[in-house]
XYZ file of C-alpha atoms in Angstrom:
270
model
C -75.474 91.681 -0.700
C -73.122 88.859 0.466
C -72.751 88.312 4.407
C -69.962 86.922 6.353
C -70.565 84.840 8.772
C -68.429 84.772 11.506
C -68.000 82.078 14.187
C -65.438 82.701 17.180
C -66.056 82.548 20.933
C -64.930 83.300 23.845
C -64.093 86.668 24.817
C -60.683 86.362 23.178
C -61.962 85.487 20.094
C -63.973 88.631 20.143
C -61.090 90.852 20.434
C -59.680 88.812 17.164
C -62.559 89.936 15.055
C -61.710 93.143 15.786
C -58.486 92.974 14.864
C -59.969 91.429 12.633
C -59.680 94.373 10.617
C -63.436 94.035 8.226
C -63.129 96.080 5.384
C -66.060 98.120 4.957
C -67.771 97.354 1.820
C -71.015 98.580 -0.140
C -73.193 95.305 0.087
C -70.903 94.282 2.852
C -72.232 92.760 6.214
C -70.287 90.733 9.101
C -73.209 88.341 11.203
C -70.807 87.186 14.040
C -72.130 84.141 16.128
C -70.239 84.163 19.899
C -69.753 81.439 22.003
C -69.037 80.996 25.598
C -69.720 84.734 25.660
C -69.678 85.030 29.390
C -71.217 88.769 28.731
C -68.328 90.517 27.926
C -68.966 92.973 26.971
C -68.757 94.445 22.422
C -65.430 96.022 21.600
C -66.259 99.523 20.485
C -64.299 99.036 17.164
C -67.413 96.310 15.975
C -70.324 97.723 18.339
C -69.509 100.918 16.809
C -69.809 99.717 13.566
C -72.982 99.233 11.318
C -72.155 96.285 8.544
C -71.602 94.023 12.046
C -74.037 92.188 14.049
C -73.096 90.172 17.360
C -75.820 87.793 18.431
C -73.927 85.652 21.442
C -74.379 81.934 21.438
C -74.404 79.727 24.058
C -74.609 76.654 21.801
C -71.837 74.105 22.148
C -69.691 72.839 19.502
C -68.478 74.711 16.836
C -70.708 73.171 13.562
C -73.909 74.417 15.951
C -71.797 77.965 16.425
C -72.103 78.306 12.019
C -75.312 76.462 11.719
C -76.034 79.786 14.186
C -74.182 82.281 12.737
C -76.228 81.257 9.113
C -78.974 80.829 11.101
C -78.846 85.191 11.193
C -78.107 85.761 7.545
C -80.462 87.396 4.845
C -77.320 88.474 2.362
C -78.038 86.639 -1.088
C -75.133 85.220 -0.594
C -72.855 83.573 2.593
C -69.263 83.511 2.664
C -68.459 81.053 6.208
C -65.192 82.493 7.586
C -63.167 82.372 11.020
C -61.353 84.929 13.172
C -58.661 83.854 12.248
C -58.782 84.927 8.576
C -57.217 88.251 6.375
C -60.071 89.399 5.004
C -59.744 92.249 1.840
C -62.326 93.934 -0.329
C -60.280 92.789 -3.616
C -60.304 88.572 -1.939
C -64.042 90.168 -1.661
C -65.516 91.584 -4.714
C -64.036 88.178 -6.390
C -66.109 86.187 -5.087
C -69.632 88.664 -5.422
C -68.240 88.675 -9.164
C -68.536 84.727 -9.159
C -71.533 84.201 -7.732
C -72.728 87.012 -10.550
C -70.618 84.510 -13.745
C -72.407 81.913 -12.460
C -75.629 82.838 -11.878
C -76.391 78.602 -11.665
C -73.957 77.777 -8.939
C -75.497 77.440 -5.969
C -72.262 76.887 -4.251
C -69.012 77.747 -4.743
C -65.591 76.915 -2.839
C -61.755 78.792 -3.739
C -58.918 79.278 -1.910
C -58.590 80.418 1.006
C -55.584 78.158 3.256
C -53.244 78.019 0.541
C -50.586 75.741 3.479
C -47.931 73.189 2.649
C -49.657 70.408 0.924
C -52.931 71.601 0.342
C -53.609 70.707 -3.752
C -56.344 73.019 -5.571
C -57.036 72.985 -9.313
C -56.081 75.857 -12.026
C -59.424 76.111 -13.043
C -62.818 76.090 -12.694
C -64.622 72.996 -11.591
C -67.340 70.902 -11.032
C -67.667 69.573 -8.078
C -69.653 65.943 -7.631
C -69.173 63.549 -5.455
C -65.520 62.341 -6.330
C -63.235 64.960 -5.574
C -60.260 66.307 -8.274
C -57.161 64.183 -6.558
C -55.786 65.153 -3.470
C -58.331 68.658 -2.799
C -60.148 69.243 0.332
C -61.997 71.810 1.069
C -61.798 73.829 4.748
C -64.965 75.500 5.762
C -63.957 79.187 4.737
C -63.137 77.962 1.244
C -67.456 78.225 1.031
C -70.145 79.698 -0.199
C -73.305 79.431 -0.828
C -76.255 81.502 -1.584
C -78.826 82.028 0.366
C -81.700 80.210 -1.366
C -80.469 76.891 -0.203
C -78.348 77.810 2.601
C -81.702 77.264 4.008
C -81.518 74.244 4.335
C -78.599 73.359 4.204
C -76.272 73.136 7.975
C -72.911 71.457 8.963
C -73.413 67.730 11.330
C -72.940 68.639 15.190
C -70.979 65.548 15.944
C -68.161 66.565 13.999
C -66.720 69.828 14.377
C -63.810 71.629 17.728
C -66.465 70.930 20.871
C -68.256 67.425 19.541
C -68.081 65.048 22.282
C -65.817 62.318 19.521
C -64.650 63.219 16.092
C -62.902 66.726 15.700
C -62.901 67.913 12.389
C -65.645 66.804 8.593
C -68.202 69.034 9.357
C -66.259 70.741 6.010
C -65.854 68.013 4.087
C -69.412 67.098 5.229
C -71.500 70.224 4.347
C -69.780 69.922 0.837
C -70.957 66.578 -0.007
C -73.984 66.446 1.822
C -74.259 69.572 -0.907
C -73.475 67.259 -4.112
C -75.341 64.455 -3.101
C -78.486 66.999 -3.045
C -77.990 68.167 -6.109
C -76.954 71.369 -5.296
C -74.853 73.088 -8.356
C -71.232 73.012 -6.305
C -68.050 74.741 -8.581
C -64.263 75.409 -7.775
C -62.485 78.587 -8.641
C -59.110 78.747 -8.122
C -59.874 83.358 -6.789
C -57.911 84.350 -3.806
C -60.693 85.279 -1.365
C -58.746 85.631 1.415
C -55.443 84.480 4.026
C -55.549 81.717 6.814
C -52.234 82.366 8.564
C -52.817 80.045 11.244
C -51.844 76.479 11.457
C -54.813 74.900 9.924
C -55.598 70.744 11.311
C -54.738 69.099 8.133
C -51.274 70.829 9.064
C -50.989 69.645 12.614
C -47.858 68.523 14.105
C -49.897 66.692 15.877
C -53.357 65.042 15.524
C -55.550 64.717 18.262
C -57.379 61.306 18.680
C -60.467 62.588 18.218
C -59.163 64.291 14.721
C -58.369 60.967 13.821
C -61.468 59.440 14.986
C -63.369 62.541 12.970
C -61.511 61.187 9.623
C -62.098 57.904 9.553
C -65.742 58.892 10.627
C -65.196 61.072 7.582
C -63.900 57.903 4.769
C -66.882 55.602 5.999
C -69.160 58.526 4.623
C -67.740 59.856 1.753
C -66.587 56.062 0.284
C -68.712 53.571 1.977
C -67.237 50.771 -0.814
C -63.609 51.263 -0.409
C -63.270 52.691 3.353
C -61.146 50.000 4.382
C -58.956 49.552 2.133
C -57.832 53.910 2.271
C -58.200 53.225 5.882
C -55.013 52.095 6.399
C -53.935 54.443 3.699
C -53.766 56.912 5.516
C -52.473 55.539 8.557
C -49.610 55.146 6.239
C -49.736 59.305 5.654
C -50.358 60.270 8.420
C -47.326 58.959 9.894
C -45.406 58.997 7.064
C -46.841 63.067 7.871
C -45.164 62.155 11.797
C -48.293 63.504 13.084
C -49.599 59.432 14.299
C -48.256 56.417 14.738
C -48.962 54.398 11.807
C -51.127 51.592 14.307
C -52.673 54.418 16.565
C -54.008 56.170 13.752
C -55.360 52.964 12.921
C -56.731 52.107 15.340
C -58.185 55.599 15.481
C -59.458 55.681 11.982
C -60.992 52.178 12.827
C -63.587 53.663 15.546
C -64.682 56.518 12.955
C -65.109 54.267 10.796
C -67.477 52.302 12.593
C -68.930 55.288 14.232
C -69.948 55.898 10.982
C -73.291 54.490 10.052
C -74.103 55.699 13.525
C -73.731 59.406 12.981
C -75.339 58.999 9.124
C -78.547 57.464 10.560
C -79.044 60.459 13.667
C -78.012 62.877 10.598
C -80.727 62.252 7.697
C -81.784 65.426 7.876
C -78.508 67.477 7.805
C -76.782 65.353 5.295
C -77.635 63.184 3.080
């Protein structure tokens, strides 16, 4: 059984879920966590389907919304999903086939958001603390077995809707799995498509985006973070997503805050 854990928010978000035309497949369910629902009615196209569950949620932040979706999943495999992603029966079957062929793997990443500038390995790769060069993961490119998902969660201090750090929850979810000793592998299969703009390709990064990036760098590379921040600021400025000094200032603020984030979230991170 595959559960697709979709995080959405606002009445407009549930309409986007209805517009996804989610494939009807034997053994596949869609678990939707609906944040900021405003007590609106569920669209008929969703309420009529027995393979879709809608769970209204009053928590704050994207990470808490994803955690709520995960809590309602019971399938053997859980695919983390959004309301603006295109899913096909072929892509979902390809994911199921990967898990069935690799019974040891706990967490799988795959190709889901192949936008300009994204780099993916061309073969299966075991993911360790040092990831393949220039590779990073989006939440919608992660699937995990239920047997280990019950002990995993997205850090609620990171991600959209959090007070200070808009991003980074995806990378830290993967890093947490790796550091907990889970078997994590990338497979070069195309499971879905994300036609919209992601944070990594935004024309302009917000202060909160930059602070999140600095926090992630410090958590992932604590010994070399001071050297990595200027390089990150230079890359961001080269893409005209921010000025160099503005980027460096907020990246540094994220780095300084990282030890506190780790201390407060030991049970979620590592």
